[in-house]
Each structure stands twice: as C-alpha cells, then as structure tokens.
Coordinates of C-alpha atoms in Angstrom, one line a residue:
Chain A
M1 CA -0.1 -0.2 -0.1
D2 CA 1.1 3.5 -0.8
E3 CA 1.8 5.6 2.1
Q4 CA 0.0 8.9 1.9
T5 CA 1.7 12.0 3.1
L6 CA -1.1 13.8 5.5
Y7 CA -0.9 17.4 5.9
N8 CA -2.1 19.9 8.5
R9 CA -2.5 23.1 9.1
I10 CA -2.4 22.6 13.3
A11 CA 0.4 25.4 13.6
E12 CA -1.6 27.6 11.6
L13 CA -5.2 27.2 13.5
R14 CA -3.0 27.5 16.4
A15 CA -1.2 30.9 15.9
A16 CA -4.5 32.0 14.8
K17 CA -6.2 31.5 18.0
G18 CA -2.5 32.6 19.7
L19 CA -2.0 29.5 21.3
S20 CA 1.4 27.8 22.4
Q21 CA 1.7 23.9 21.8
Q22 CA 1.5 23.2 25.5
Q23 CA -1.6 25.6 25.8
L24 CA -3.2 23.3 22.8
A25 CA -2.2 20.4 24.3
D26 CA -4.0 21.0 28.3
A27 CA -7.1 22.0 25.7
I28 CA -7.5 18.3 24.2
G29 CA -6.1 16.4 27.3
V30 CA -2.8 14.9 25.2
S31 CA 0.9 15.3 25.9
R32 CA 2.8 18.2 24.2
K33 CA 5.1 15.9 22.0
T34 CA 1.2 14.8 20.8
I35 CA 0.9 18.2 19.5
S36 CA 4.7 18.9 18.4
T37 CA 4.5 15.4 16.5
V38 CA 1.4 15.5 14.9
E39 CA 2.2 19.3 13.7
T40 CA 5.4 18.6 12.0
G41 CA 3.8 15.1 10.4
R42 CA 6.5 12.6 12.4
F43 CA 3.1 11.3 13.9
T44 CA -0.1 10.2 12.5
P45 CA -3.0 10.9 15.3
S46 CA -6.1 9.2 15.5
V47 CA -9.6 9.8 14.7
V48 CA -10.2 10.7 18.2
I49 CA -7.8 13.8 18.7
A50 CA -8.8 15.0 14.6
L51 CA -12.6 15.5 15.8
Q52 CA -11.1 16.5 19.6
L53 CA -8.6 19.3 17.2
A54 CA -11.7 19.8 14.8
H55 CA -14.0 20.9 17.8
Y56 CA -11.1 22.8 19.7
F57 CA -10.8 25.0 16.4
A58 CA -14.4 24.5 15.5
V59 CA -13.4 23.9 11.6
P60 CA -14.8 20.4 9.6
V61 CA -12.0 17.9 10.2
E62 CA -10.8 18.3 6.6
Q63 CA -9.8 22.1 7.3
I64 CA -7.2 20.5 9.3
F65 CA -5.9 17.6 7.8
R66 CA -5.8 16.8 4.2
F67 CA -3.5 14.7 1.6
E68 CA -2.4 17.8 -0.3
P69 CA -0.1 20.2 0.6
Chain B
M1 CA -8.2 1.8 34.4
S2 CA -8.5 5.1 36.3
K3 CA -7.6 8.6 34.6
W4 CA -4.4 9.1 34.1
T5 CA -2.7 12.9 33.9
I6 CA -0.3 13.4 31.6
E7 CA 2.5 14.2 33.9
D8 CA 1.3 11.0 35.6
Q9 CA 1.9 8.8 32.0
E10 CA 5.3 10.6 31.2
N11 CA 6.4 10.3 35.1
V12 CA 5.6 6.4 34.2
V13 CA 8.1 6.7 31.1
R14 CA 10.4 8.5 32.9
A15 CA 10.3 5.8 36.1
S16 CA 11.0 3.4 33.2
L17 CA 13.6 4.7 31.5
V18 CA 15.3 5.2 34.9
G19 CA 14.8 0.5 35.3
A20 CA 15.9 -0.2 31.9
L21 CA 18.9 1.9 31.9
F22 CA 19.9 0.9 35.6
V23 CA 19.5 -2.7 34.2
A24 CA 21.0 -2.6 31.3
W25 CA 24.4 -0.4 32.5
I26 CA 24.4 -3.1 35.4
T27 CA 24.0 -6.6 33.5
A28 CA 26.5 -4.7 31.2
H29 CA 29.2 -4.8 34.1
F30 CA 28.3 -8.0 34.9
L31 CA 28.5 -9.3 31.2
L32 CA 31.8 -7.4 30.4
E33 CA 33.1 -9.6 33.9
E34 CA 32.5 -12.6 32.6
L35 CA 33.3 -12.2 29.3
T36 CA 37.2 -10.8 30.5
L37 CA 37.3 -13.4 32.2
R38 CA 36.1 -16.6 30.6
W39 CA 37.5 -15.0 26.8
F40 CA 40.6 -13.4 28.2
G41 CA 41.6 -14.4 31.1
F42 CA 42.1 -11.0 32.9
V43 CA 41.6 -11.8 36.4
R44 CA 42.6 -7.9 37.6
I45 CA 40.8 -6.4 35.4
S46 CA 37.4 -8.7 35.5
D47 CA 37.5 -8.3 39.5
A48 CA 37.6 -3.9 38.6
I49 CA 34.9 -4.3 36.4
G50 CA 33.2 -6.1 38.9
V51 CA 33.7 -3.5 41.7
L52 CA 32.8 -0.8 39.0
S53 CA 29.4 -2.0 39.2
I54 CA 29.1 0.4 41.9
I55 CA 28.4 2.9 39.1
P56 CA 25.3 2.5 38.2
L57 CA 24.5 1.7 41.6
I58 CA 25.0 5.1 42.3
Y59 CA 23.2 5.7 39.5
Y60 CA 20.1 4.7 40.3
F61 CA 20.4 5.9 44.1
R62 CA 20.9 9.4 43.0
Q63 CA 18.1 9.2 40.9
L64 CA 15.5 7.6 43.6
R65 CA 17.0 11.0 45.5
K66 CA 16.1 13.1 42.8
N67 CA 12.7 11.9 41.8
P68 CA 11.8 9.9 45.1
K69 CA 8.4 8.6 43.1
V70 CA 10.3 6.7 40.8
L71 CA 9.6 3.3 42.6
S72 CA 6.1 3.9 42.8
Y73 CA 5.8 5.0 39.2
G74 CA 7.7 2.0 38.0
W75 CA 5.5 -0.1 40.1
R76 CA 2.3 1.5 38.4
L77 CA 4.0 0.5 35.2
R78 CA 2.2 -2.6 35.4
E79 CA -1.1 -1.4 35.6
L80 CA -0.7 0.6 31.8
C81 CA 1.3 -2.1 30.2
G82 CA 1.8 0.1 27.6
E83 CA -2.0 1.5 27.2
F84 CA -0.9 4.6 28.1
Q85 CA -4.0 7.4 26.9
D86 CA -1.7 9.7 25.3
E87 CA -1.1 8.4 22.0
Y88 CA 2.1 9.3 21.5
L89 CA 3.3 7.8 24.3
R90 CA 1.7 4.9 23.3
S91 CA 2.7 4.4 20.1
R92 CA 6.4 5.1 20.9
F93 CA 6.2 2.6 24.1
Q94 CA 4.7 0.2 22.3
Q95 CA 7.6 0.3 19.5
A96 CA 10.1 0.0 22.1
T97 CA 8.6 -2.9 23.6
T98 CA 8.5 -4.3 20.9
L99 CA 11.8 -3.7 19.7
A100 CA 13.4 -5.0 22.9
F101 CA 11.2 -8.3 22.4
Q102 CA 12.2 -8.9 19.5
L103 CA 15.9 -8.2 20.3
M104 CA 15.5 -9.9 23.2
M105 CA 14.6 -13.5 21.2
F106 CA 16.8 -13.0 18.8
A107 CA 19.8 -13.0 21.6
A108 CA 18.0 -16.1 23.5
I109 CA 18.4 -17.7 20.4
V110 CA 21.7 -16.5 19.3
G111 CA 23.1 -17.7 22.4
Y112 CA 21.5 -20.8 22.9
V113 CA 22.3 -21.9 19.6
G114 CA 25.9 -20.3 19.9
G115 CA 26.5 -21.9 23.1
G116 CA 25.5 -25.2 22.1
I117 CA 28.1 -24.9 19.2
V118 CA 31.0 -23.5 21.2
N119 CA 30.0 -27.0 24.2
K120 CA 30.4 -29.0 21.2
F121 CA 33.1 -27.9 18.6
G122 CA 35.1 -25.4 21.2
D123 CA 36.4 -25.0 24.7
P124 CA 33.3 -25.6 27.0
A125 CA 34.9 -22.7 29.5
W126 CA 34.7 -20.0 27.2
L127 CA 31.3 -19.9 28.1
S128 CA 29.3 -20.0 31.8
Y129 CA 25.8 -20.1 32.8
K130 CA 25.5 -16.7 33.1
M131 CA 26.4 -15.3 30.1
V132 CA 23.5 -16.0 27.8
P133 CA 20.9 -14.6 29.8
L134 CA 22.7 -11.3 31.0
L135 CA 23.1 -11.0 26.9
V136 CA 19.4 -11.4 26.3
I137 CA 18.8 -8.6 29.3
V138 CA 21.4 -6.3 28.0
C139 CA 20.2 -6.7 24.8
G140 CA 16.2 -5.7 25.9
N141 CA 16.9 -3.2 28.3
L142 CA 19.6 -1.0 26.3
S143 CA 17.5 -1.5 23.6
F144 CA 14.3 -0.4 25.4
Y145 CA 16.3 2.7 27.1
L146 CA 17.6 3.8 23.8
S147 CA 14.2 3.9 21.9
L148 CA 12.6 5.9 24.6
R149 CA 15.1 8.0 25.6
D150 CA 14.1 11.1 23.5
V151 CA 10.7 10.7 24.2
L152 CA 10.0 13.2 26.5
D153 CA 12.5 15.5 25.1
D154 CA 11.9 19.1 26.0
Q155 CA 14.1 20.2 22.9
D156 CA 13.0 19.1 20.0
D157 CA 12.2 20.0 16.1
T158 CA 9.3 22.0 16.2
P159 CA 9.9 26.2 15.6
E160 CA 6.7 27.6 16.6
P161 CA 7.0 31.4 14.4
L162 CA 3.7 31.0 13.9
I163 CA 2.5 32.4 17.5
E164 CA 5.2 35.3 17.4
Q165 CA 3.5 36.6 13.8
S166 CA 0.4 36.4 15.4
S167 CA 1.6 38.2 18.6
K168 CA 3.1 40.6 16.6
D169 CA -0.1 41.2 14.2
N170 CA -2.3 41.7 17.6
S171 CA 0.1 44.4 19.1

C-alpha cells in the first residue's frame, strides 16, 4: 500500500488563536509532544484526536488534515 | 483503568527509562566481567569491572533521591502495560517494547545456538551459565532505553514562528 503524506494546518490554526503547543495540548488533553509531532507530520493521530482538534478549532476535520499540501 | 494525567503518564515513562538504563548498565558490567575472565583470562580487570558495577548503583540511588516517586511510578507501569492514554506516548512505548522483545528473542536464540556450538566444538570454559541470560537482558533493556530516551525531550525541532507572527499582528 502506498503511504500517503498527511498534511495539516494545526500550526496555522494554533497561531490564529495565539496558542502555544502546550496550551493546545492541555486544551484537548494530550501531551505537548503529541501536538508537536502531529504538527510536523512525524506522528499520525487517531480519529479521536483529529475530531477533538476539529471541535476545538470549530472547523471540519478536512480543513485541518488533508492529503494535498 | 483510572484516568491518568499526562504528567502521570510521563512520569511512568521516566521511571521505566531509569529502570531500563540501570538494569542495562549493571548487567553490561556483569557481562563484561564474565567475558574478560572467560575469554581473555584477565582476572584483575574482571574484578575491577565487577567493582565498578557500583557506578550504576550510584546512578540509580541518585535518581531515587532526585525523584522519590520513581519506584512507585515504576510499579504503576504494570497497571498501564503500555496502554497510555496519550497516543504519542502509547505509540512510542509500544514500538520500544516490540523492538526490545524482538531483540531479546534474537539474542536468546543466538545465545542458545552459539552456546551449543561452543560446547560441542570449542572450549566449554569460554561460556558460563550467566552469559546468555545477561546478554538477553542487556539487549532488551538497552534497546528499550535507546528507543525511548528522547520521547520526553523538551528540545525538539518544532519551531513556533507563527505564534510570534500572530503576537506581532495583534500588537
């Protein structure tokens, strides 16, 4: 199976809210390293975290995660 | 499983790192002690390595003094069994334990076969009953420690320039 790259806009959305990684991590109940590694694409989060992020930023999941850069 | 805070989960990882490093370090001393004695016949060097195994003990007691909860978090690790609620920790912990398990099995089989060959065709005095188990423990714990040692590292390569930009925009 071809591995697809998952791009995300977490850093952008986070910046728009003026949040640090730690603040976002605390808000959705994960570690800062989870946010940090998801942001840089080193770790692919589960649907649960994706939905939590979407809920937190009040945007559809597709606006945070996508396959195109 | 009760709700564990992120801090609790990170402390469990820290405790398991301290434990793995201590066990790998002290068993490496014991293994080197055996090797220098059995393979090279260096009695004095072997004794010296044995005495130097006090260094990992000092490290462990220093860690205990700095973090008195190391033991209790280490003990609580069995409650989690790698099922960390935090996804990143869970993923890294499971990768580390899987790799350690594979290496331990590999070392055990190689030690078993190699030991058999040495006993049959070589000099049985080269081996002691301690060597293979020590090799297995060193491989597993060292692999576990090396896989996880950067998991809680605060210095990672994630820049946060957008926050600064946002702050400037706001001001």
